[in-house]
mmCIF file of C-alpha atoms in Angstrom:
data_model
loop_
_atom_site.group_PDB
_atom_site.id
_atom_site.type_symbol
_atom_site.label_atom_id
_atom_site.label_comp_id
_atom_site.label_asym_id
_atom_site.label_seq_id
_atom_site.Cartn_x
_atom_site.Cartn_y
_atom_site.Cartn_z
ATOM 1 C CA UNK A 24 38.486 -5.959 -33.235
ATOM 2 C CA UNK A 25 38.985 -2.336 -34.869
ATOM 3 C CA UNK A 26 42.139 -0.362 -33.867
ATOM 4 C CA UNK A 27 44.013 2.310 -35.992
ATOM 5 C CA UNK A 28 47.128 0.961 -38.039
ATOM 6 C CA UNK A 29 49.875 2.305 -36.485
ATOM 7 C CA UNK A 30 49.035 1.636 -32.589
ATOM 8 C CA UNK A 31 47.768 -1.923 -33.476
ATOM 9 C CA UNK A 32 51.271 -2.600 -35.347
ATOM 10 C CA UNK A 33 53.048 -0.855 -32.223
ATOM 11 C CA UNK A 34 51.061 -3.036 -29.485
ATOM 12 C CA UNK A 35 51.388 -6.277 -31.453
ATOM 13 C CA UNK A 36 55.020 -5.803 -31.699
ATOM 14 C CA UNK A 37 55.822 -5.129 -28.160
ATOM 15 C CA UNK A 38 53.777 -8.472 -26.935
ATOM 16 C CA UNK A 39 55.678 -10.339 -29.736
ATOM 17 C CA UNK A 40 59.274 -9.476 -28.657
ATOM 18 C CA UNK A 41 58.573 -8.857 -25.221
ATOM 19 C CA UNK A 42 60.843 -5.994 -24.516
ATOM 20 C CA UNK A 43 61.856 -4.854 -21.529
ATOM 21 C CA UNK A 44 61.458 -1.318 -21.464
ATOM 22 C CA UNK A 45 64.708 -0.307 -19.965
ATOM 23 C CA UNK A 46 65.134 2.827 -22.468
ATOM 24 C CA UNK A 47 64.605 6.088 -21.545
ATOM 25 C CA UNK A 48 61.398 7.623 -22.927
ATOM 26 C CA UNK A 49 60.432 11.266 -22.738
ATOM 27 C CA UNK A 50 57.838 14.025 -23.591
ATOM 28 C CA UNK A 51 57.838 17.192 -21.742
ATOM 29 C CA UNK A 52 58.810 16.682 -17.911
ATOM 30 C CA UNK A 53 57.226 12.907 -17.646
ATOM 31 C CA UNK A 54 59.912 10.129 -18.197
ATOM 32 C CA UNK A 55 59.438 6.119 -18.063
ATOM 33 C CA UNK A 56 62.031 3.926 -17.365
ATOM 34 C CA UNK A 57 59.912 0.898 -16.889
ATOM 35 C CA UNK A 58 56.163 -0.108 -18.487
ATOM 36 C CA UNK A 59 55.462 -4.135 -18.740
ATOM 37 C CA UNK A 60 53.345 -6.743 -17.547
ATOM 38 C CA UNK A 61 54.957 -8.722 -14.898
ATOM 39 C CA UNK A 62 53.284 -11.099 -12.342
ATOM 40 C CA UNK A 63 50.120 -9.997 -13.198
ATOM 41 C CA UNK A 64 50.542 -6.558 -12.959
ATOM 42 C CA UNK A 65 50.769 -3.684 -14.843
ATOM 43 C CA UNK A 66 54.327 -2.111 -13.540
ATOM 44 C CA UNK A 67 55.444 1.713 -14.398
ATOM 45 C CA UNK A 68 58.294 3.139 -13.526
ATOM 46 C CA UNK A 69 59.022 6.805 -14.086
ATOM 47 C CA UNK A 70 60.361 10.196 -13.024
ATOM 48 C CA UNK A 71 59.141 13.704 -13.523
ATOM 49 C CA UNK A 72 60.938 17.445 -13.217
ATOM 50 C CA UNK A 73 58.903 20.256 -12.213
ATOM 51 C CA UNK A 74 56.675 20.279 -9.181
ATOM 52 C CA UNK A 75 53.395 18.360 -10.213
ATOM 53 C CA UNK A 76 52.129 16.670 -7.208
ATOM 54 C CA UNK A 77 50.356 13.624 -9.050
ATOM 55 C CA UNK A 78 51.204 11.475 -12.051
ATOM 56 C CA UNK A 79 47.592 10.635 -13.706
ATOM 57 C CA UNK A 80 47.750 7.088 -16.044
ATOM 58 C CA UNK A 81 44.930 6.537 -18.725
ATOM 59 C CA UNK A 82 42.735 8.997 -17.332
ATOM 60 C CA UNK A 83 41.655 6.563 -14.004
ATOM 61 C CA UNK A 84 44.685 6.274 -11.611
ATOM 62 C CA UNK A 85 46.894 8.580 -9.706
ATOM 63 C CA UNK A 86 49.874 7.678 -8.091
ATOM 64 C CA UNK A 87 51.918 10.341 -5.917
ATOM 65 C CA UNK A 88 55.497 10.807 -6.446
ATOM 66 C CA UNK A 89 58.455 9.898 -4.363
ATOM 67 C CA UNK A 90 60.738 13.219 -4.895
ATOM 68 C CA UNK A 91 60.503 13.253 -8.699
ATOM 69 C CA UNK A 92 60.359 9.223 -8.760
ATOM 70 C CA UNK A 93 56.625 7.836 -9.275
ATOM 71 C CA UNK A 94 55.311 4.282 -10.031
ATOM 72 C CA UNK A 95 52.089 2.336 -10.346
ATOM 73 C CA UNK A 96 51.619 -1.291 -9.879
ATOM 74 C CA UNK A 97 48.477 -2.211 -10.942
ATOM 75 C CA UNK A 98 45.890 -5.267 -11.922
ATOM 76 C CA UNK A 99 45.263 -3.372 -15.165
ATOM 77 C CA UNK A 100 45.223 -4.650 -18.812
ATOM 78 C CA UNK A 101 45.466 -1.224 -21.503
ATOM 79 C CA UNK A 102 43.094 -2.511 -24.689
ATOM 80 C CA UNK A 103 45.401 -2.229 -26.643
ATOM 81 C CA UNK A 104 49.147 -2.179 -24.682
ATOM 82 C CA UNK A 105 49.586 1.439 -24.769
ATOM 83 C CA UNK A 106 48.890 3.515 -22.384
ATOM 84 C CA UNK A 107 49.033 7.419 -21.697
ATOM 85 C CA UNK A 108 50.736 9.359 -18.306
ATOM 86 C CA UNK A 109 49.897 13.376 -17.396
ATOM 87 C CA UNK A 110 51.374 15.196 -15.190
ATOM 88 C CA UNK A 111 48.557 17.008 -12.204
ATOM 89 C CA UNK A 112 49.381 20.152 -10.333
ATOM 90 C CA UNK A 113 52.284 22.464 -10.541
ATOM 91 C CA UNK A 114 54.456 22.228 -13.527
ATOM 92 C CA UNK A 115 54.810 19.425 -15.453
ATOM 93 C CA UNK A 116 53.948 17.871 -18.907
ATOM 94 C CA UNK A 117 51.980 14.535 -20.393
ATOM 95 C CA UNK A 118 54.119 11.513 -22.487
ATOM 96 C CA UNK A 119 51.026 9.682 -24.852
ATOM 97 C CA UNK A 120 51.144 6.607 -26.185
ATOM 98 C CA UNK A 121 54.044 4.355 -23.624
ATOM 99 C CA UNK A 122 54.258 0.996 -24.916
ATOM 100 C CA UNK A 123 53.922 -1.660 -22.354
ATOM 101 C CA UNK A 124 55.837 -4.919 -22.860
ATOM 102 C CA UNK A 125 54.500 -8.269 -22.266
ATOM 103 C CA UNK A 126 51.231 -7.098 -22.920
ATOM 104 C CA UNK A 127 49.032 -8.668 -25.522
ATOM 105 C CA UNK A 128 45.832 -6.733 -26.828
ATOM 106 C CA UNK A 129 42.433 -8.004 -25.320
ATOM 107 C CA UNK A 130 40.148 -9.359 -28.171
ATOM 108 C CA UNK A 131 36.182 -8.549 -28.439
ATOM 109 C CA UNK A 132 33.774 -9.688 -25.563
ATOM 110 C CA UNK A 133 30.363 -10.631 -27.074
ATOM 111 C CA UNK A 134 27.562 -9.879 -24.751
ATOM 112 C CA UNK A 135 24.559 -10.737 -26.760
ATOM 113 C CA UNK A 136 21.486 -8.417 -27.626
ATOM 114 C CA UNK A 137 21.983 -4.860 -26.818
ATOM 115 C CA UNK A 138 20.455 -3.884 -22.994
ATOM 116 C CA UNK A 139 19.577 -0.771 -22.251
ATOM 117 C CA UNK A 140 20.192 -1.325 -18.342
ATOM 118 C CA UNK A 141 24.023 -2.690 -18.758
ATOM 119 C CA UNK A 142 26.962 -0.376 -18.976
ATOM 120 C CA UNK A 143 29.758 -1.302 -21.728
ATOM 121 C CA UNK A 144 33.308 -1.005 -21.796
ATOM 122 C CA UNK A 145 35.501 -0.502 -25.136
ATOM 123 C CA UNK A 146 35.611 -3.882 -27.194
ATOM 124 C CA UNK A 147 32.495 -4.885 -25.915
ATOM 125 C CA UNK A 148 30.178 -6.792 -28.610
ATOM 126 C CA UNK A 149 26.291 -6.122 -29.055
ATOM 127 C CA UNK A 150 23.508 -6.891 -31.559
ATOM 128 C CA UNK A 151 21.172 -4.249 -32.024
ATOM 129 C CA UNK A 152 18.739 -3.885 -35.376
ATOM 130 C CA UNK A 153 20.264 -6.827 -37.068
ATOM 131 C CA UNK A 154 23.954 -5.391 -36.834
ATOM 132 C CA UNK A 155 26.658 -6.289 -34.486
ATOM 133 C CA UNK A 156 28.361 -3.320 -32.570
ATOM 134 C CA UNK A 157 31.667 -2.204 -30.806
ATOM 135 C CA UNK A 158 31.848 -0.367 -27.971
ATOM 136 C CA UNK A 159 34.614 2.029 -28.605
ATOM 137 C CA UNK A 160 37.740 3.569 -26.295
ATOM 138 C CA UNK A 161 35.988 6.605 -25.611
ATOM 139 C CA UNK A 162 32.742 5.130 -24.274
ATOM 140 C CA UNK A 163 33.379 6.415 -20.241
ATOM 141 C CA UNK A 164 29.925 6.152 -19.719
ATOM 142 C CA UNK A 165 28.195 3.589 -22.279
ATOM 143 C CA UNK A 166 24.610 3.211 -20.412
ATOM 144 C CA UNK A 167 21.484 3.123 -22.338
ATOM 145 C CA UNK A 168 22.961 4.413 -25.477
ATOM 146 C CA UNK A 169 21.535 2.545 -28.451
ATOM 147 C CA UNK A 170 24.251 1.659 -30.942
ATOM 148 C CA UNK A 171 22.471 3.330 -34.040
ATOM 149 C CA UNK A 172 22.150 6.670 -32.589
ATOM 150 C CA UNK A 173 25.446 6.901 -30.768
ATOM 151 C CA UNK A 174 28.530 6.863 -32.896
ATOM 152 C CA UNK A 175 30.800 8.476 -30.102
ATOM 153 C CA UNK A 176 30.407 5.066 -28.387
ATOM 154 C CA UNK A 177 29.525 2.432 -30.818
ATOM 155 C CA UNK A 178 30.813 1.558 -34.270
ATOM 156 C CA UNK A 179 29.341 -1.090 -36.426
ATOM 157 C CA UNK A 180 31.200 -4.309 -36.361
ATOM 158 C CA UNK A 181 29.386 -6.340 -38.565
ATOM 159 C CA UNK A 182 26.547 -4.935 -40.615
ATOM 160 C CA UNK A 183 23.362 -6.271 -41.534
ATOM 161 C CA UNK A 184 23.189 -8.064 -44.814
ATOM 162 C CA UNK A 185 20.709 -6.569 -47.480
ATOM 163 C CA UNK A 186 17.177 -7.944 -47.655
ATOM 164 C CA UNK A 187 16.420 -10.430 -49.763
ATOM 165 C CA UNK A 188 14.331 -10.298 -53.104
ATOM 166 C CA UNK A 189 10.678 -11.500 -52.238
ATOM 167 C CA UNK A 190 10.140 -14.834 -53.594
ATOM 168 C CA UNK A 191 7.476 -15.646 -56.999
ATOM 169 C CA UNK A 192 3.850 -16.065 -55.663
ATOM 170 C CA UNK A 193 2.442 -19.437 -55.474
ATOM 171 C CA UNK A 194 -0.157 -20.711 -58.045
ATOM 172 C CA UNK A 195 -3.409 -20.659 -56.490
ATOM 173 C CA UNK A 196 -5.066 -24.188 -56.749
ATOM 174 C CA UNK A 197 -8.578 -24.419 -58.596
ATOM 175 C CA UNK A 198 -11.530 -25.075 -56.467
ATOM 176 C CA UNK A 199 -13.078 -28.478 -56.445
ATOM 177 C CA UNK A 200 -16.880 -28.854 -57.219
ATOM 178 C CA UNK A 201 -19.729 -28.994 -54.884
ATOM 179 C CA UNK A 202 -20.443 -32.306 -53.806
ATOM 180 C CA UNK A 203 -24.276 -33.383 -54.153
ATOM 181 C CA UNK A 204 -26.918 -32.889 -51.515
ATOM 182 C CA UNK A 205 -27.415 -36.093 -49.299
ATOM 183 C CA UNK A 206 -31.011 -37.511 -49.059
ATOM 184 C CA UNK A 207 -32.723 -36.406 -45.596
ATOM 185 C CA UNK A 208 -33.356 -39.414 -43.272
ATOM 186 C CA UNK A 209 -36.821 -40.576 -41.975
ATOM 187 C CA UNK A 210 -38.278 -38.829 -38.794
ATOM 188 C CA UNK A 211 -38.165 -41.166 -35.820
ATOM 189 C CA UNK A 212 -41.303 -42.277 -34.438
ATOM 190 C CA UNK A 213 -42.415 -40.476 -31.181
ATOM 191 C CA UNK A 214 -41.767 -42.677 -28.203
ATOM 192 C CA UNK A 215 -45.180 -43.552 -25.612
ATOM 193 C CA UNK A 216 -45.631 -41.522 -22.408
ATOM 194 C CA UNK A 217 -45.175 -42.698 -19.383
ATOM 195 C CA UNK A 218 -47.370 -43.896 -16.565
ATOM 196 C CA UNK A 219 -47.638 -41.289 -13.753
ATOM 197 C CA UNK A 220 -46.106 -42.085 -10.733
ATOM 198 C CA UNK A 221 -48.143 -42.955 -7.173
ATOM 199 C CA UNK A 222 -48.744 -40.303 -5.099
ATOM 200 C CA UNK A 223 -47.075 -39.900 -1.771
ATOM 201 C CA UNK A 224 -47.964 -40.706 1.712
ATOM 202 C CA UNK A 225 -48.773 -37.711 4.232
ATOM 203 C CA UNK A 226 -46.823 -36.793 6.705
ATOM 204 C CA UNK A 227 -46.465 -37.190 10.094
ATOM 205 C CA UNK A 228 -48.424 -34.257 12.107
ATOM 206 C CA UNK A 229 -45.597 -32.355 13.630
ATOM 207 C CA UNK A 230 -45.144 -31.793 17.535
ATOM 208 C CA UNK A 231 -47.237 -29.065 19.083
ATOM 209 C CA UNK A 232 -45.195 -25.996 19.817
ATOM 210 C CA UNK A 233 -44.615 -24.581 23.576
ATOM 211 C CA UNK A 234 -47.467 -22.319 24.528
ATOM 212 C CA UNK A 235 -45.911 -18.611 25.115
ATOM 213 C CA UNK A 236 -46.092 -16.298 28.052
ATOM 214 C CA UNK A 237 -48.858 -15.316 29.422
ATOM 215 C CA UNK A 238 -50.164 -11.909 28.548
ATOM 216 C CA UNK A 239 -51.717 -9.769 31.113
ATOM 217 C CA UNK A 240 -54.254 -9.903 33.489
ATOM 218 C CA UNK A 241 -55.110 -6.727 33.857
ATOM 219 C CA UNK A 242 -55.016 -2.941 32.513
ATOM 220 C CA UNK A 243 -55.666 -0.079 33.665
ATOM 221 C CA UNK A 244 -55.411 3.391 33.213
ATOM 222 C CA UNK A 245 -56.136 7.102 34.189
ATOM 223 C CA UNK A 246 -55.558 10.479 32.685
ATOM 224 C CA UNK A 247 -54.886 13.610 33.875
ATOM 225 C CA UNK A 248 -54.721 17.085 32.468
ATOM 226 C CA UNK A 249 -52.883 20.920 33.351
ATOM 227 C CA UNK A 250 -52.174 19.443 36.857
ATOM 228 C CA UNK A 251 -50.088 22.615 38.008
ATOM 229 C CA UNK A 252 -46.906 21.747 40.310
ATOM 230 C CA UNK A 253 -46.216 24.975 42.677
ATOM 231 C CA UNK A 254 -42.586 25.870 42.523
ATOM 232 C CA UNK A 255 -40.045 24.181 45.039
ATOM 233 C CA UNK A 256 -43.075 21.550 46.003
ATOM 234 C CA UNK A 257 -44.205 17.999 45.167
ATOM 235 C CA UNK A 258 -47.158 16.858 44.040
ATOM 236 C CA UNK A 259 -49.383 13.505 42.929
ATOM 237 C CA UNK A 260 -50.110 14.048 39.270
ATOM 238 C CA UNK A 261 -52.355 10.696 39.352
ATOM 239 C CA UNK A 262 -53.614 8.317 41.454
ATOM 240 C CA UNK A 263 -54.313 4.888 40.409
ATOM 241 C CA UNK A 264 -56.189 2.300 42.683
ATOM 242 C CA UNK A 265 -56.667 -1.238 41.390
ATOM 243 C CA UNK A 266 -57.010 -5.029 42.665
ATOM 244 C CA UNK A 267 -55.330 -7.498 40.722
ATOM 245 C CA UNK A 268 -57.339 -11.357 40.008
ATOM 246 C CA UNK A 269 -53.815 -12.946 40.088
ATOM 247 C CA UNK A 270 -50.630 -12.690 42.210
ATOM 248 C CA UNK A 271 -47.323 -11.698 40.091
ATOM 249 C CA UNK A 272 -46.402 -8.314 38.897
ATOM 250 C CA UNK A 273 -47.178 -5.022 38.192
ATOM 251 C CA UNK A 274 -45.890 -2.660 35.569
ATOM 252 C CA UNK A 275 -46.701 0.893 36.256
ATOM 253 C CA UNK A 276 -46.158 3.853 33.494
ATOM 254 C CA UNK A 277 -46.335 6.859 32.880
ATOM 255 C CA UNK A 278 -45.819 9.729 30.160
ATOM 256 C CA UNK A 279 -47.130 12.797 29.521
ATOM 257 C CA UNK A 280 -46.058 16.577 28.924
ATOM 258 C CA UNK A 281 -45.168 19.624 30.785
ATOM 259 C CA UNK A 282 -44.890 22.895 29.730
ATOM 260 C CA UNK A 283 -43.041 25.479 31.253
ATOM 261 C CA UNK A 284 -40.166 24.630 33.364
ATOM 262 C CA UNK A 285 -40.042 20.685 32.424
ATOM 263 C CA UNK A 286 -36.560 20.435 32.668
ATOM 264 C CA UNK A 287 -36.574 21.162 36.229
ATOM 265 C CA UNK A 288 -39.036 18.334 37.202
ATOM 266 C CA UNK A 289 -38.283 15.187 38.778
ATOM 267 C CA UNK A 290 -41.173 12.166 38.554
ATOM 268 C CA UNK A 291 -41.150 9.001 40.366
ATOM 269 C CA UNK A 292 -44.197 6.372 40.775
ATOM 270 C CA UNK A 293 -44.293 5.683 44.375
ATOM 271 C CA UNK A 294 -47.055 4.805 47.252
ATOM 272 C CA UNK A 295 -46.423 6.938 49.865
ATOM 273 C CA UNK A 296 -48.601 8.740 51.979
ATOM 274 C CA UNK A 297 -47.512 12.229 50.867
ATOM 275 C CA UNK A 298 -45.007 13.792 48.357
ATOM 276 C CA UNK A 299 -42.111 13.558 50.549
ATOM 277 C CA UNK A 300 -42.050 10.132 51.183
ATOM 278 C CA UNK A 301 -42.290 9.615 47.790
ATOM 279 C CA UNK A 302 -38.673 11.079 47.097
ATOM 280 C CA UNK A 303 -37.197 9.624 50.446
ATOM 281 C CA UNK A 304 -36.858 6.916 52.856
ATOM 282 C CA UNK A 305 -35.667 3.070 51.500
ATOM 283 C CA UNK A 306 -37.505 2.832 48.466
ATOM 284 C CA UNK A 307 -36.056 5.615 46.756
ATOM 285 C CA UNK A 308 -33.812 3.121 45.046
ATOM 286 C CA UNK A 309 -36.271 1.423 43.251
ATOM 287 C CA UNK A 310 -38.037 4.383 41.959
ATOM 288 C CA UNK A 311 -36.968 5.338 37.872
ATOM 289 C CA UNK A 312 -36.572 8.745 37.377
ATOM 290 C CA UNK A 313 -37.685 10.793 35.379
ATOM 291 C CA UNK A 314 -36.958 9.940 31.149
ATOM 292 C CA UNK A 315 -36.478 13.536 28.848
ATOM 293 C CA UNK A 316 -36.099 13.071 24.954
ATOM 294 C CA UNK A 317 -33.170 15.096 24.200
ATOM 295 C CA UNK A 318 -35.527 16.604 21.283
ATOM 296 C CA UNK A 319 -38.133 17.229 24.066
ATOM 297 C CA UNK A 320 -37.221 18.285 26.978
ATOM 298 C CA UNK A 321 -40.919 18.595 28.106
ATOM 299 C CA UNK A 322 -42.009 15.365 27.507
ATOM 300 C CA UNK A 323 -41.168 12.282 29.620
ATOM 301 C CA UNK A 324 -41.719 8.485 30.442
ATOM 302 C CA UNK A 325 -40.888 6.691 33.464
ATOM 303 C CA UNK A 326 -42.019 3.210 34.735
ATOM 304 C CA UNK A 327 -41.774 0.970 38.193
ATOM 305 C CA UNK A 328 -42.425 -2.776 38.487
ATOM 306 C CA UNK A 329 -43.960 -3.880 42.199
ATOM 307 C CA UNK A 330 -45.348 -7.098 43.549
ATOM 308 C CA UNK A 331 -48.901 -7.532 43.973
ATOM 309 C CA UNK A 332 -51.330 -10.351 45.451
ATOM 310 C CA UNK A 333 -54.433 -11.204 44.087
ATOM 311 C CA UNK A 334 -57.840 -9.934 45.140
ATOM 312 C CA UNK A 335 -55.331 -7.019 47.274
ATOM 313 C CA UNK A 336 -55.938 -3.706 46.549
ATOM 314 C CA UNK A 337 -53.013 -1.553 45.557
ATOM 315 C CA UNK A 338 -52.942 2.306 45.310
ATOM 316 C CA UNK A 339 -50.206 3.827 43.439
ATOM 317 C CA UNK A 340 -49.942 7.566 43.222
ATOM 318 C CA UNK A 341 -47.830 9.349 40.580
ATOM 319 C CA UNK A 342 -45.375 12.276 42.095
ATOM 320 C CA UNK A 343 -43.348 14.958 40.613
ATOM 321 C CA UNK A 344 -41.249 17.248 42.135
ATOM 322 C CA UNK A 345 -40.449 20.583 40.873
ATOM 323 C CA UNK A 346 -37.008 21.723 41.627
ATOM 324 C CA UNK A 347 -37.580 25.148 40.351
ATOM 325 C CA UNK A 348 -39.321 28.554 40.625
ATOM 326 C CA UNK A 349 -41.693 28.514 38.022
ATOM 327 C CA UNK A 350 -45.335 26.648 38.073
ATOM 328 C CA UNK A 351 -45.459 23.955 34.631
ATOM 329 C CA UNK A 352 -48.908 22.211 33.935
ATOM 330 C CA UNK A 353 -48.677 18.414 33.272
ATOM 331 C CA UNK A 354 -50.598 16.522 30.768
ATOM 332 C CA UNK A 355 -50.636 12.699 30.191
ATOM 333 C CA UNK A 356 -51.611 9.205 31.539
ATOM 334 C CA UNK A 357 -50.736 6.570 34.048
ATOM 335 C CA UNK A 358 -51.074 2.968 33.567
ATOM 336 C CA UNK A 359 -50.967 -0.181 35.224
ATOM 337 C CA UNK A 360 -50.743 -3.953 33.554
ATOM 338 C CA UNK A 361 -50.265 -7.255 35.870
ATOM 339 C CA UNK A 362 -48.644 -10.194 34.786
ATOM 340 C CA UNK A 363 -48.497 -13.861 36.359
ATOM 341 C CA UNK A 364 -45.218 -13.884 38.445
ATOM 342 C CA UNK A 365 -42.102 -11.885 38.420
ATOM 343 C CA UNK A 366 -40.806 -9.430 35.616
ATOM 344 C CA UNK A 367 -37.246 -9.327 35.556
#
């Protein structure tokens, strides 16, 4: 531990004789009538003339004062058993350096390598570059300061010893000779090959697979071309007439193009006797209307699936009705396949 001559010879001989500090001590208006350890606690008693409202110890406690009477009892240890009293607010004055009895010095604390993340109080011991350091009294904030660059907070304790002189190089050994080529050995002889192996027995045929659906019977188809539809009217586009060898199904369809006033067409496949029945009465429901790409409004597709009977003849007609006031022409086809029982 490092402490200046006079203060270290003043602190070790108040914790030698113990003294009870009963004499009056001034400096200015601050006066002590009582500084010693006693129960574990760091007891001042004191008075102070003027009119300073607080009574500051060490630089870190504040005590108010009773009239001009003031004390601290505190669980407090000065470094080094002296410790300083100021006078805040008002008049008053500071008395440095009061002696407190019963106190002995604290010694170093070693905390091992320096840490850049740990904050250290005065006497606190730290090895940094080989050297050991102090933290000294006036460290009040010792965080990340590295000992070597910070003399306001750290002074070297111990210093590193000097390098040593680098040792005489060792003799380097001599090289022992090449050792003589071995003799190569004999090649092995080349084994015989062996026998090839039976061949193996065929398979078993594998199950026939499940014959797939029937494809259709039957197709048929018309065309039709610039079949005009009058404004506000329906008309049959196509008619298709067929008789089917087989009883089942029938998928009708149609597509084609109208130009001029498409979007305000309506098509159903239906076998009515005129136009109108073709867009009313109880199979209205199973009519699909009319399909528009949304890239083509004038194009279309729609389709219907009916039961037929075989060797019956069935005549589907293809309708459209034109909800508007202009005349389009249609172009396009209508077909019909039949397949063996019912599509879903």
């Amino acid at each position: 531990m490092t402490m200046t001559g006079s203060r270290w010879q003043f602190a070790v001989a108040a914790s030698i004789l113990a003294l009870a500090f009963s004499a009056s001590t001034a400096s200015a208006a601050v006066t002590v009538s009582l500084a010693k350890i006693e129960a574990g606690k760091l007891r001042i008693n004191g008075t102070r003339t003027g009119t300073a409202t607080q009574i500051e110890l060490d630089g870190q406690y504040l005590t108010t004062p009773v009239g001009t009477a003031f004390s601290f009892v505190l669980s407090y240890l000065p470094p080094d058993c002296i410790v300083d009293l100021r006078a805040i607010g008002g008049t008053g004055g500071s008395l440095l350096g009061v002696v407190v009895a019963d106190c002995g010095p604290r010694g170093v604390n070693t905390t091992g390598a320096w840490n850049s993340t740990r904050t250290y109080v005065e006497n606190d011991l730290a090895a940094s570059q080989g050297s050991t350091w102090r933290a000294r009294r006036n460290a009040t904030a010792n965080l990340n300061k590295l000992p070597s660059a910070n003399p306001l907070f750290w002074e070297n304790f111990a210093a590193r010893g000097l390098q040593g002189a680098r040792g005489p190089q060792g003799v380097q050994g001599i090289a022992g000779a090449t050792g003589a080529q071995g003799t190569q050995g004999l090649q092995g002889i080349q084994g015989a090959t062996g026998p090839i192996g039976p061949t193996g027995a065929t398979g078993a045929t594998g199950a026939t697979g499940a014959a797939g659906p029937a494809g259709p019977t039957l197709f048929k188809h018309v065309k039709f071309a610039s079949v005009g539809v009058p404004p506000f009217d329906t008309v049959a586009l196509a008619t298709l007439s067929f008789t089917p060898p087989i009883s089942g199904s029938a998928m009708l369809r149609a597509e084609g193009h109208c130009a001029g006033g498409s979007a305000s067409l309506n098509g159903f496949v239906g076998a009515g006797i005129n136009g109108t029945e073709a867009f009313a009465g109880a199979q209205v429901g199973t009519w699909r209307q009319l399909y528009e790409p949304a890239f083509d409004l004038e194009s279309w597709a729609i389709s219907r699936v009916i039961a037929v009977s075989a060797g019956t003849t069935s005549v589907q007609n293809l309708y459209f009705l034109n909800q508007a006031a202009n005349a389009p022409t249609c172009t396009g086809t209508f077909g019909v396949e039949v397949f063996s029982g019912a599509l879903p």
